[in-house]
Coordinates of C-alpha atoms and ligand atoms in Angstrom, one line a residue:
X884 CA -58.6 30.0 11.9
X885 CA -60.5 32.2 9.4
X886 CA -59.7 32.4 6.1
X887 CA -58.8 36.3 5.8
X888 CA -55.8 35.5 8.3
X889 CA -54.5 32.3 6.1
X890 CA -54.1 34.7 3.6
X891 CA -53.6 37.9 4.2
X892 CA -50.2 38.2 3.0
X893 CA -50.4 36.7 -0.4
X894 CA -53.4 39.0 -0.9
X895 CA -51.5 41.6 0.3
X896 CA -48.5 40.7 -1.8
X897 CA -51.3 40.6 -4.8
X898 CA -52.2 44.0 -4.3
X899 CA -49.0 45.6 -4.0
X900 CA -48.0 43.6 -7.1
X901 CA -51.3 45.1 -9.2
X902 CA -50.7 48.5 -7.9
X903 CA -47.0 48.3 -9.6
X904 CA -48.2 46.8 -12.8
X905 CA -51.3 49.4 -12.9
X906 CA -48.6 52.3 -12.1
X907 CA -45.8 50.6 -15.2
X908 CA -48.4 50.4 -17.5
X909 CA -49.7 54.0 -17.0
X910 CA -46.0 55.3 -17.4
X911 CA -45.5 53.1 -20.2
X912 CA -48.6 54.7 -22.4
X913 CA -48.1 58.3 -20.7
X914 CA -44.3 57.8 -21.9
X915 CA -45.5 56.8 -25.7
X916 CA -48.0 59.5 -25.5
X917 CA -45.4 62.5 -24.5
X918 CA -43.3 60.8 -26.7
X919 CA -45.3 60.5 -29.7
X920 CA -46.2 64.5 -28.6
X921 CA -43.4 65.8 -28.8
X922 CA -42.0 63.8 -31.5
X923 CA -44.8 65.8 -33.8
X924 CA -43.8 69.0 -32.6
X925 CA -40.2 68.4 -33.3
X926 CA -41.4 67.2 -36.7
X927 CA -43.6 70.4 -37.1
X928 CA -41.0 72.9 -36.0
X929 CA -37.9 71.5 -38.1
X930 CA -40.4 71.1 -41.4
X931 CA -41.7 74.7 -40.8
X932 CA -38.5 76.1 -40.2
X933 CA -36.4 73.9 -43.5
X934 CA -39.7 75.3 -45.5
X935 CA -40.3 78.4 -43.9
X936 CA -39.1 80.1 -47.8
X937 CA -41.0 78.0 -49.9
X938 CA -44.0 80.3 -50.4
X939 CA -41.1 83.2 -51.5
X940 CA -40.0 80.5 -53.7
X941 CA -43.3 80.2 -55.8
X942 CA -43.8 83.8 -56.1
X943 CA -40.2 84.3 -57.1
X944 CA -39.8 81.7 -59.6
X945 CA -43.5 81.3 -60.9
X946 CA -44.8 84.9 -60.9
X947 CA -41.6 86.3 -62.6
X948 CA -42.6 85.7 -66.1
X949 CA -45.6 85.0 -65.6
X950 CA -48.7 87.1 -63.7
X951 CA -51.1 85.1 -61.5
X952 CA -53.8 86.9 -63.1
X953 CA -55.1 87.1 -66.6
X954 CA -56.0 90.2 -68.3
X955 CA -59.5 90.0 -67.3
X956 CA -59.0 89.3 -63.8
X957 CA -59.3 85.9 -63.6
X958 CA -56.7 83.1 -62.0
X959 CA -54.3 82.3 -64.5
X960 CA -54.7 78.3 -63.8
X961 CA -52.1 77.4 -66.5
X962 CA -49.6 78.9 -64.5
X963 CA -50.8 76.8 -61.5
X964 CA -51.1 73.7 -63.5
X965 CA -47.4 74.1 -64.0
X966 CA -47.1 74.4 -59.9
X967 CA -48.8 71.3 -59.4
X968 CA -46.9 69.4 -62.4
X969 CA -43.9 70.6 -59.6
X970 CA -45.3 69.6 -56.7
X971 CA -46.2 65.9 -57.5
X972 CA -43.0 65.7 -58.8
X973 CA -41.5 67.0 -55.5
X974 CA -43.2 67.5 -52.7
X975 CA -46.5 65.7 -52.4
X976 CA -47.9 66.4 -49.0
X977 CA -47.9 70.2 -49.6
X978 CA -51.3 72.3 -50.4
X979 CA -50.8 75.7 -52.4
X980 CA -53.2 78.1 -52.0
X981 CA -53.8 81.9 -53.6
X982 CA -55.5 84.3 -51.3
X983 CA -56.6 88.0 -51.9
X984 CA -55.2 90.5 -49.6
X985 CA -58.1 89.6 -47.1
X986 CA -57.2 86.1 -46.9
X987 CA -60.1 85.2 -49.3
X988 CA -59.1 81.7 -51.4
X989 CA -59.1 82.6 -55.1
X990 CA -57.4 79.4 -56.1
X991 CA -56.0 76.0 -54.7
X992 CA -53.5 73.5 -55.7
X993 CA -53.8 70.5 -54.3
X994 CA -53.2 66.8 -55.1
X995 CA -56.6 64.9 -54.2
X996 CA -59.4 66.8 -54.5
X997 CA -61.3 64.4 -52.5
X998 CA -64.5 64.7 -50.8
X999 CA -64.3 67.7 -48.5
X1000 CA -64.2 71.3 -50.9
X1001 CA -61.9 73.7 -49.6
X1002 CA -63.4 76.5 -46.9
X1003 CA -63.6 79.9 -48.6
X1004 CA -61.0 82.0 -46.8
X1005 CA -58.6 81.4 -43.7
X1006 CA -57.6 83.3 -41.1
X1007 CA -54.4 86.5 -41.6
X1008 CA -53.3 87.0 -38.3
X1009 CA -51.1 83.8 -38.2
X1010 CA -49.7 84.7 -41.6
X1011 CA -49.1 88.0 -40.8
X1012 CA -47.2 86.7 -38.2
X1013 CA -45.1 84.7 -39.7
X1014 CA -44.3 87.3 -42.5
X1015 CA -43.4 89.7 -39.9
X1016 CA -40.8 87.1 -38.2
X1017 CA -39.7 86.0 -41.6
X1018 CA -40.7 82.5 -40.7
X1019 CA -38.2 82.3 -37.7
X1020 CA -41.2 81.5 -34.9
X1021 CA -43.5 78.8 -34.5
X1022 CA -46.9 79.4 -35.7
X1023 CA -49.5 76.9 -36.9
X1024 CA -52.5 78.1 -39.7
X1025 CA -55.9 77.2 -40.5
X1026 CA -56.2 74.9 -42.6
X1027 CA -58.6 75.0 -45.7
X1028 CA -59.4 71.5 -46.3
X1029 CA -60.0 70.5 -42.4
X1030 CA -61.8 73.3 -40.9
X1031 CA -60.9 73.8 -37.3
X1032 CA -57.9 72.1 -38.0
X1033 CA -54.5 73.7 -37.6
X1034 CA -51.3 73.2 -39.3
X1035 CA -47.6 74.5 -40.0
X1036 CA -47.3 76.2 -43.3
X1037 CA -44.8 78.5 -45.6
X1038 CA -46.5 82.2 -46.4
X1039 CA -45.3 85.4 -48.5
X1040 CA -47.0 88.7 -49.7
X1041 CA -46.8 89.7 -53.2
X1042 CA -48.0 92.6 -55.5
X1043 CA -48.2 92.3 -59.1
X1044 CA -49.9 94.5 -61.2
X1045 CA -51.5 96.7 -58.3
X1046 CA -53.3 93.3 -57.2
X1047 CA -52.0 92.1 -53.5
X1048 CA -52.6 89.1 -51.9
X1049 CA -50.8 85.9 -50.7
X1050 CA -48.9 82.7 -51.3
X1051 CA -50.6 80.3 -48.7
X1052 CA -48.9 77.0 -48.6
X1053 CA -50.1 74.1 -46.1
X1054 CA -47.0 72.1 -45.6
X1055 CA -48.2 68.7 -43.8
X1056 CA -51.5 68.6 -46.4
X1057 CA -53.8 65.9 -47.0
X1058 CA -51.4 63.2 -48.4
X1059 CA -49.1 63.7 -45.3
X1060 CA -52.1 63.2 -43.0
X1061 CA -53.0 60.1 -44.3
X1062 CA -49.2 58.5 -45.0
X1063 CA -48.3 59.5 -41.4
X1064 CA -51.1 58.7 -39.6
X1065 CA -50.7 55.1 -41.2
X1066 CA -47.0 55.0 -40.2
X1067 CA -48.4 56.5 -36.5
X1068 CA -51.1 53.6 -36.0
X1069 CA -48.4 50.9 -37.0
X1070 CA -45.4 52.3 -34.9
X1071 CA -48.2 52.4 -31.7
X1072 CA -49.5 48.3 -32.9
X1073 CA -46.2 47.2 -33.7
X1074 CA -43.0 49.1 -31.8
X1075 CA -45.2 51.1 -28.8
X1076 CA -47.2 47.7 -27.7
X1077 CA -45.5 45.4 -28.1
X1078 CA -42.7 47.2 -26.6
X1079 CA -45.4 48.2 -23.5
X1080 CA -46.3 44.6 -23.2
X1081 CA -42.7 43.6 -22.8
X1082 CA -41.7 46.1 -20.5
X1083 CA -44.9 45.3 -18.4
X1084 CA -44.3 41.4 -18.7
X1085 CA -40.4 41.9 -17.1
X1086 CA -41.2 44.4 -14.9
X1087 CA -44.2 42.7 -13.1
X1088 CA -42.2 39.6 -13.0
X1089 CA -39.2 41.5 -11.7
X1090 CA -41.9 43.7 -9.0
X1091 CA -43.7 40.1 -8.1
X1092 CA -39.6 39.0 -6.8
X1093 CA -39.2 42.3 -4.9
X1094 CA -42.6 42.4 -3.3
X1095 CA -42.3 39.0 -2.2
X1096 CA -38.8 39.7 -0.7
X1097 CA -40.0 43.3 0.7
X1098 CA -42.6 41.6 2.4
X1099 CA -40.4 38.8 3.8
X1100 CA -40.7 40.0 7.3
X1101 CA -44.1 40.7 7.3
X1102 CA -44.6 36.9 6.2
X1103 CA -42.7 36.2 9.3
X1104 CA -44.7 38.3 11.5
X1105 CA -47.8 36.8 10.3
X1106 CA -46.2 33.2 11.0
X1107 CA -45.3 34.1 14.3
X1108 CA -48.9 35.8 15.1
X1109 CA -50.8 32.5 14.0
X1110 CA -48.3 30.0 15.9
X1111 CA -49.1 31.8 18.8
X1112 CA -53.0 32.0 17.8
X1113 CA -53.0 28.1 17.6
X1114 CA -51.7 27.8 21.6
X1115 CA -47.7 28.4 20.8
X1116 CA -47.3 31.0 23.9
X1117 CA -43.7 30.8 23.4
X1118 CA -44.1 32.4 19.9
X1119 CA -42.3 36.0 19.5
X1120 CA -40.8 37.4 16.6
X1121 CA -37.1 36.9 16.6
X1122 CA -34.6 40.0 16.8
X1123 CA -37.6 42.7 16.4
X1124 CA -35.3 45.5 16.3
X1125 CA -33.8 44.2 13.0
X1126 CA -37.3 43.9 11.4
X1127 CA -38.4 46.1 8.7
X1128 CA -41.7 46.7 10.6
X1129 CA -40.0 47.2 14.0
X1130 CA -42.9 49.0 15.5
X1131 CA -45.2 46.4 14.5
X1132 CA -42.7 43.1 15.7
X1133 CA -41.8 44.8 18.9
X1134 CA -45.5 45.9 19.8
X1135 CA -46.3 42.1 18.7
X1136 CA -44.0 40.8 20.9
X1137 CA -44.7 43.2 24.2
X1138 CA -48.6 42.2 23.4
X1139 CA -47.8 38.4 23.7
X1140 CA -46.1 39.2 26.9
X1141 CA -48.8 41.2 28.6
X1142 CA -51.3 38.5 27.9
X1143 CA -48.7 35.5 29.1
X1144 CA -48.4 38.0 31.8
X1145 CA -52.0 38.2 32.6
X1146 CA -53.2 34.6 31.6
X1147 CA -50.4 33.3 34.7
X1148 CA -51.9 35.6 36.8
X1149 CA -55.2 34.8 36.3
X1150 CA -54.3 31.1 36.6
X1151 CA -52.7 32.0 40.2
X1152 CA -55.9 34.4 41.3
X1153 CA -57.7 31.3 40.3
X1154 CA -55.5 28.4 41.8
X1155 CA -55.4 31.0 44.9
X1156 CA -59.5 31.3 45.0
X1157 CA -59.8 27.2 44.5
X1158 CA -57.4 27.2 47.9
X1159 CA -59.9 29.8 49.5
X1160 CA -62.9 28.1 48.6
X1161 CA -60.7 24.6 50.2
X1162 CA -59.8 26.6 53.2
X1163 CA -62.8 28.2 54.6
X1164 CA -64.9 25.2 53.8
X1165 CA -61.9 23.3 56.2
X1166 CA -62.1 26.1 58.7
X1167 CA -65.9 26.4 58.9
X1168 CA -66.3 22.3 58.6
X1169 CA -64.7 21.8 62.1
X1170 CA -66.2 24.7 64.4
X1171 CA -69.3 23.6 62.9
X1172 CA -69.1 20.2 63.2
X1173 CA -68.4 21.0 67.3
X1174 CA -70.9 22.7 67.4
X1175 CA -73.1 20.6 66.4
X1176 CA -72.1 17.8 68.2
X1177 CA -72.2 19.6 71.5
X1178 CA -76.0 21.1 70.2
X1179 CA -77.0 17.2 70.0
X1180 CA -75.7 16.2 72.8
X1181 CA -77.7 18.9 74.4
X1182 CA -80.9 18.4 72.6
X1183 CA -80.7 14.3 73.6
X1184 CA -79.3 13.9 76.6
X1185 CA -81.1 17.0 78.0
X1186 CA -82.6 15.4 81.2
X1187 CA -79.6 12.9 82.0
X1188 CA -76.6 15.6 81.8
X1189 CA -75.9 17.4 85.0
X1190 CA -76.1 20.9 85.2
X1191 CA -72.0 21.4 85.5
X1192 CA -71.8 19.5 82.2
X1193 CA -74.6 21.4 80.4
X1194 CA -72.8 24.8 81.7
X1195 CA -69.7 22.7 80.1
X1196 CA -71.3 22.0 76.6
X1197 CA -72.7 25.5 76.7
X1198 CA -69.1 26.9 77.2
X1199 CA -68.3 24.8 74.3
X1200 CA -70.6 26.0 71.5
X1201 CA -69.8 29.7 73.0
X1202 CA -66.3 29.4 72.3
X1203 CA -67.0 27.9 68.8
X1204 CA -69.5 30.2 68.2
X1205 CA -66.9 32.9 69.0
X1206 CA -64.1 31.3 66.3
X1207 CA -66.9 31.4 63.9
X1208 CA -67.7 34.9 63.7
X1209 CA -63.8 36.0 64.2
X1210 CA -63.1 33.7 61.1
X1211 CA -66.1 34.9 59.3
X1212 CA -65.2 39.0 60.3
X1213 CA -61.6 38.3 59.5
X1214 CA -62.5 36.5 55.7
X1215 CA -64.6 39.3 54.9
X1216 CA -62.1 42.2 56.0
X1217 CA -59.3 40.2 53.9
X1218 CA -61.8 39.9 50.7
X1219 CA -62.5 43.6 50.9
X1220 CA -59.2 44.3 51.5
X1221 CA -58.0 42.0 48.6
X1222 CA -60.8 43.6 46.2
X1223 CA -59.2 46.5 46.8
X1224 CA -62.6 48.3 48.1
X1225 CA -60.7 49.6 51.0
X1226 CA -59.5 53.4 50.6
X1227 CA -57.0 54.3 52.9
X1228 CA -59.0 57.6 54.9
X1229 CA -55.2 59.1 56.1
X1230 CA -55.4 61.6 58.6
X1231 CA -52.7 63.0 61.8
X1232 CA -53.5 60.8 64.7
X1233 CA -51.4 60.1 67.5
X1234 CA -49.7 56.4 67.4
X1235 CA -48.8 56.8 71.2
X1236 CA -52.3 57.5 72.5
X1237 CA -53.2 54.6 69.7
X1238 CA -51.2 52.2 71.8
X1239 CA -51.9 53.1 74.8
X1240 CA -55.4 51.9 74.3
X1241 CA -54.9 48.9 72.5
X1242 CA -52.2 47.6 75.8
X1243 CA -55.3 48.1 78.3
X1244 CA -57.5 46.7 76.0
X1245 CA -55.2 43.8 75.7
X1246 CA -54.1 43.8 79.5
X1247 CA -56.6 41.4 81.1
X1248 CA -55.8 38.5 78.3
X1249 CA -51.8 39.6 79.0
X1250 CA -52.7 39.2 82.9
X1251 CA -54.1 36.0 82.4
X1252 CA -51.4 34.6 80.4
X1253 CA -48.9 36.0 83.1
X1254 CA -47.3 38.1 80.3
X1255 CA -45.9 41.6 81.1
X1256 CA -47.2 43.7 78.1
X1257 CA -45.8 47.3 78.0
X1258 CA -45.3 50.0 75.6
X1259 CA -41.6 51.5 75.8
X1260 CA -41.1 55.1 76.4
X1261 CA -44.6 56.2 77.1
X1262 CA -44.3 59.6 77.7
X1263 CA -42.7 60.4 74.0
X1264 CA -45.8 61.4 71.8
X1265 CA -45.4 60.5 68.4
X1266 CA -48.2 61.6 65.3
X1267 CA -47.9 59.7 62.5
X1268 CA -50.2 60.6 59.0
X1269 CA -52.2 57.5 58.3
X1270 CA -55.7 55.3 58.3
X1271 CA -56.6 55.4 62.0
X1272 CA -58.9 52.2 62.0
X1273 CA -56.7 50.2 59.8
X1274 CA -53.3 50.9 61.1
X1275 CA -55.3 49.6 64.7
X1276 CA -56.6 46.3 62.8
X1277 CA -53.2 45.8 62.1
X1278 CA -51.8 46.1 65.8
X1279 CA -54.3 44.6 67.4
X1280 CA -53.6 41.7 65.0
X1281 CA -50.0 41.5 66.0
X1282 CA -50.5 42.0 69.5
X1283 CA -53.0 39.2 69.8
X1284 CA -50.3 37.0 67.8
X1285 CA -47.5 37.9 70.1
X1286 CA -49.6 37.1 72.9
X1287 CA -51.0 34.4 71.8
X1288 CA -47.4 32.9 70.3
X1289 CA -45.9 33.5 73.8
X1290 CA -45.1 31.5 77.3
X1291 CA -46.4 32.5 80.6
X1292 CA -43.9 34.8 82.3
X1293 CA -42.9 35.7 79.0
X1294 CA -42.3 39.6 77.7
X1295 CA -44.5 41.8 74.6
X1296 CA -43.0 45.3 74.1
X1297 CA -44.4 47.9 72.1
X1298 CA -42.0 50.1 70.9
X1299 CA -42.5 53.8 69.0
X1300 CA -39.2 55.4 68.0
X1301 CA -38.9 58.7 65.7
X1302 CA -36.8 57.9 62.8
X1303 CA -36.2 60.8 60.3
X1304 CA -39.3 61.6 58.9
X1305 CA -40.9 57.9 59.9
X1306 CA -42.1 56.6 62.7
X1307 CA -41.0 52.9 63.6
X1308 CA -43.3 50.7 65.4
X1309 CA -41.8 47.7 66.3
X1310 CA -43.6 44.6 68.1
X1311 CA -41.4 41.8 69.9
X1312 CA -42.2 39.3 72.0
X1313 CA -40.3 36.7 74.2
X1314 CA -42.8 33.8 72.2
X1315 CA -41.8 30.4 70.7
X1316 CA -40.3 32.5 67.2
X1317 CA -40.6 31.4 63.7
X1318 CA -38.4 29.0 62.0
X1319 CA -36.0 30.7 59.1
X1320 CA -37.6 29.2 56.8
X1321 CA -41.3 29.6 57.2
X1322 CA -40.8 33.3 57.6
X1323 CA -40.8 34.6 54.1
X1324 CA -44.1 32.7 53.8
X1325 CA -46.0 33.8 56.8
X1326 CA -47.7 36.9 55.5
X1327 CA -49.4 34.9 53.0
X1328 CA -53.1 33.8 53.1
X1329 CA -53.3 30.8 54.6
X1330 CA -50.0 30.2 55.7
X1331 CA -49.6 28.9 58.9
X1332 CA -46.3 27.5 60.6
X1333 CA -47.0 23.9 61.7
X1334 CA -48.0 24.2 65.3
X1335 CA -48.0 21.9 67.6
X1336 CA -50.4 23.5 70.2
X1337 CA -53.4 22.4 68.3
X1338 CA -55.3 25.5 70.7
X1339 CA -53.2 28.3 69.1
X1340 CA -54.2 27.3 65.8
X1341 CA -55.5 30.3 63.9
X1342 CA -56.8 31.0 60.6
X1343 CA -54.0 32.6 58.2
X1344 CA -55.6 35.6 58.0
X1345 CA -53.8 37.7 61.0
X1346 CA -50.8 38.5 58.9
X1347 CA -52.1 38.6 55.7
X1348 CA -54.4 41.5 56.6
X1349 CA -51.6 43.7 58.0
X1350 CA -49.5 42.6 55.0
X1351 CA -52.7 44.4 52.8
X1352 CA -52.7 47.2 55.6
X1353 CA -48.8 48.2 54.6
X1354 CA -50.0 47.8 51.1
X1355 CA -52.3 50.4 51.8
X1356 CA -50.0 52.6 53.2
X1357 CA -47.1 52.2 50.9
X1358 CA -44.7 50.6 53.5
X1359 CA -43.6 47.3 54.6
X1360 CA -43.4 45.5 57.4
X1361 CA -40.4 43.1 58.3
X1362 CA -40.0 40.3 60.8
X1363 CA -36.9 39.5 62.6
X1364 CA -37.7 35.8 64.8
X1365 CA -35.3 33.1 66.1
X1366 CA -37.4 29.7 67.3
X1367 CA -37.2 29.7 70.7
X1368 CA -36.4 33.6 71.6
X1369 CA -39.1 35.3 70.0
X1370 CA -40.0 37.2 67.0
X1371 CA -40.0 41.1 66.1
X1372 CA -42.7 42.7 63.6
X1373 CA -41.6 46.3 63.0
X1374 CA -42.5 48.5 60.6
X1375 CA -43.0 52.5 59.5
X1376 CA -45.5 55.3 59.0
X1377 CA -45.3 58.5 57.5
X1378 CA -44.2 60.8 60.7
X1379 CA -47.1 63.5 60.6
X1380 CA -44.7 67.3 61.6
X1381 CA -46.8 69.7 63.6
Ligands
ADP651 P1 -52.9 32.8 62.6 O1 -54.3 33.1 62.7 O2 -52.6 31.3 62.4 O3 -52.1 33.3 63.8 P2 -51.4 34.7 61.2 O4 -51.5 35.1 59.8 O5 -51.7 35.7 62.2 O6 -52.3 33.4 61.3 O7 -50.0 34.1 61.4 C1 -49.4 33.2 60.5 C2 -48.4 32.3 61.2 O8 -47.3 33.0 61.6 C3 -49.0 31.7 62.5 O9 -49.6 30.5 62.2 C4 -47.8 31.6 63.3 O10 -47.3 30.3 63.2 C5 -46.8 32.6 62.8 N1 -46.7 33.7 63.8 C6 -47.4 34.9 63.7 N2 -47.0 35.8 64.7 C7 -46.2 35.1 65.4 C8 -45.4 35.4 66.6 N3 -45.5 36.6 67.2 N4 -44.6 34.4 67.1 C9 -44.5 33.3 66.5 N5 -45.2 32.9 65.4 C10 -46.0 33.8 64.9

């Protein structure tokens, strides 16, 4: 047995088992993923929203007293000094910024400087935006110290002096970034993996249990499939209906049948073929072995035999001669016949006429045997749709049984009668019968019914050719015989309707 069949269910059951692990894990890092997603914009939209008056804030409580701008134009950073004292005090992840009415920067406050300077001017549209909404919708803005970047953010318009512009304030700034990408990468090593791992760990364990007991049956099947491999004919998969893979059992189990099936048949053709071979060497051994005899005899004592004897030696080797070829016709008819390389050529012919000819053909053997050999009701004609030559082989076969199973004086009838839409052919005869129990049996090759008249001795073959005949011709033919009275072969052909 190779390999791959010892285990292809465990590497089945591997498979399965890597598939489900492969398909937990990806759900378990798509789940932190979403998660962790939407988490942030849940974050972003509450902190925008809680903060969304923050930038209204600064411009009312810090530009109320005091301008922005100095007198000379200038960014009044004391002011925003005071902001940031504010900020670090409250809010340190927030980035204030002052922009001109074309979103230019003109100042920032922001906690850590750090390395990357703040771009020059930001983009209005968003801001407008969220002016215009009064901070109700969800909009994120560049942001100055991470170009490309974008975040949530607090806005408001003010106008002080004739000078407009805007209060800009980043509200998850540099400091945020940094504290909550720390917090992010530990939640993902510490709570998401380990928590993935887990999950993964029970859940393989818990798919590795189910997959085994899914795959009970199949476990069975292969069983079954290798018993029978290793000579276990018997083998079939119990109750196939109640597997999960019915299809697959029941096909399994019809499979093993057909090849039982065929390997007993195969064994008979064989066993049947061994007999043949037995047989003919038999039947050919003892013609042969006459005839040679009779040929030496012949050839040795050709000067001291008289010329009666010599005619009687010649007479001899005729008559074997004769069983020779007849045995040798008949084998090959019955091996064509059983290769099936006879076609049936079925045409309207005239079964009367048919019999008609075979009766004077068989009239001088009937004569000589003393045996009145008649066909009933002569004068009815009756057409029958079938094989012309063949359905002849067949009656001459059991014409030249009946006559040759009969006693002088005795009676063979041939007998046509119209039945429906068959026509019956029925031959009887007054002969010696067949016993009950031999009669299921004599259509079989070979079989013949232990006969005491070692002279009438045939081959076999005679009834196992017409039994190949009806084959032919989709019918049967039946026998009816009592020992001593005589026997009746009878069967039907297709009536042919003019
Ligand atoms: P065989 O060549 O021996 O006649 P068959 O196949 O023709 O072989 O017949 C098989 C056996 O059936 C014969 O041996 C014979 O005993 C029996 N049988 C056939 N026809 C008759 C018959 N009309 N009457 C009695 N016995 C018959």
């Amino acid at each position: 047995m190779s390999n791959s069949q010892k285990t292809l269910t465990p590497r089945l059951v591997k498979k399965l088992w890597l598939v489900f692990v492969f398909l937990i894990l990806l759900m378990g890092i798509s789940y932190i993923v979403i998660t962790g997603y939407f988490a942030n914009k849940y974050y972003q939209e509450t902190t925008q929203n809680l903060n969304a008056e923050l930038a209204n804030h600064v411009i009312e409580e810090k530009f109320q007293n005091a301008s922005p701008f100095l007198e000379d134009g200038s960014v009044n950073k004391p002011l925003f000094g005071d902001l940031m004292h504010d900020m670090m005090a409250v809010n340190r992840s927030i980035e204030v910024y002052l922009l001109d009415e074309n979103g230019k920067i003109l100042y920032s406050v922001v906690l850590d400087h750090g390395d990357n300077a703040p771009q020059q001017s930001v983009s209005l549209s968003p801001i407008k935006s969220f002016i215009q909404n009064d901070g109700k919708n969800f909009v994120l803005g560049d942001d100055p110290r991470n170009p490309g970047e974008q975040k949530i953010f607090s806005a408001a318009q003010f106008n002080i002096d004739g000078r407009e512009g805007y209060i800009y304030i980043v509200l998850e700034g540099k400091e945020f970034q940094l504290v909550s990408s720390n917090l992010l990468g530990q939640y993902f090593t510490k709570l998401g993996i380990r928590a993935v791992l887990l999950t993964t760990f029970f859940t393989a364990l818990l798919g590795l249990l189910s997959i085994w007991f899914l795959t009970k049956n199949l476990r069975l099947i292969t069983g079954t499939i290798r018993r029978f491999q290793e000579g276990d004919l018997e083998a079939r998969i119990e109750n196939p209906e109640k597997s999960d893979i019915e299809v697959f059992a029941k096909s399994f189990n019809t499979m093993a049948d057909t090849i039982v099936g065929n390997m007993d048949k195969m064994k008979s053709v064989d066993l049947l073929r061994r007999e043949l071979i037995a047989n003919v060497s038999h039947d050919l051994r003892t013609p042969l072995a006459v005839l040679k005899g009779y040929i030496e005899t012949l050839q040795m004592k050709r000067d001291s035999l008289s010329e009666s004897d010599k005619q009687e030696y010649l007479k001899i080797t005729h008559g074997n001669v004769n069983k020779l070829s007849k045995l040798i016709d008949q084998l090959f008819e019955y091996s064509k016949l059983e290769a099936e390389q006879v076609t049936p050529i079925k045409e309207p012919f005239s079964i009367t006429e048919l019999s008609h000819d075979l009766i004077a053909k068989f009239r001088v053997l009937a004569d000589q045997k003393k045996i009145d050999l008649h066909l009933e009701n002569p004068e009815e004609n009756s057409m029958v749709f079938a094989d012309v030559s063949l359905v002849e082989r067949a009656l001459q076969n059991l014409i030249e049984n009946a006559l040759k199973y009969t006693q002088p004086n005795g009676k063979v009838t041939l007998s046509i009668k119209r039945k429906d839409k068959n026509v019956e052919i029925n031959i009887t005869d007054t002969g010696n019968g067949i016993p009950m129990n031999e009669q299921p049996f004599i259509f079989d090759r070979y079989k013949q019914v232990v006969n005491k008249d070692a002279k009438k001795q045939g081959y076999g073959l005679g009834l196992a050719i017409v039994k190949k005949i009806m084959d032919l011709h989709d019918t049967t033919i039946t026998v009816l015989s009592k020992p001593r009275e005589g026997s009746s072969f009878i069967f039907n052909l297709p009536a042919y309707q003019i």
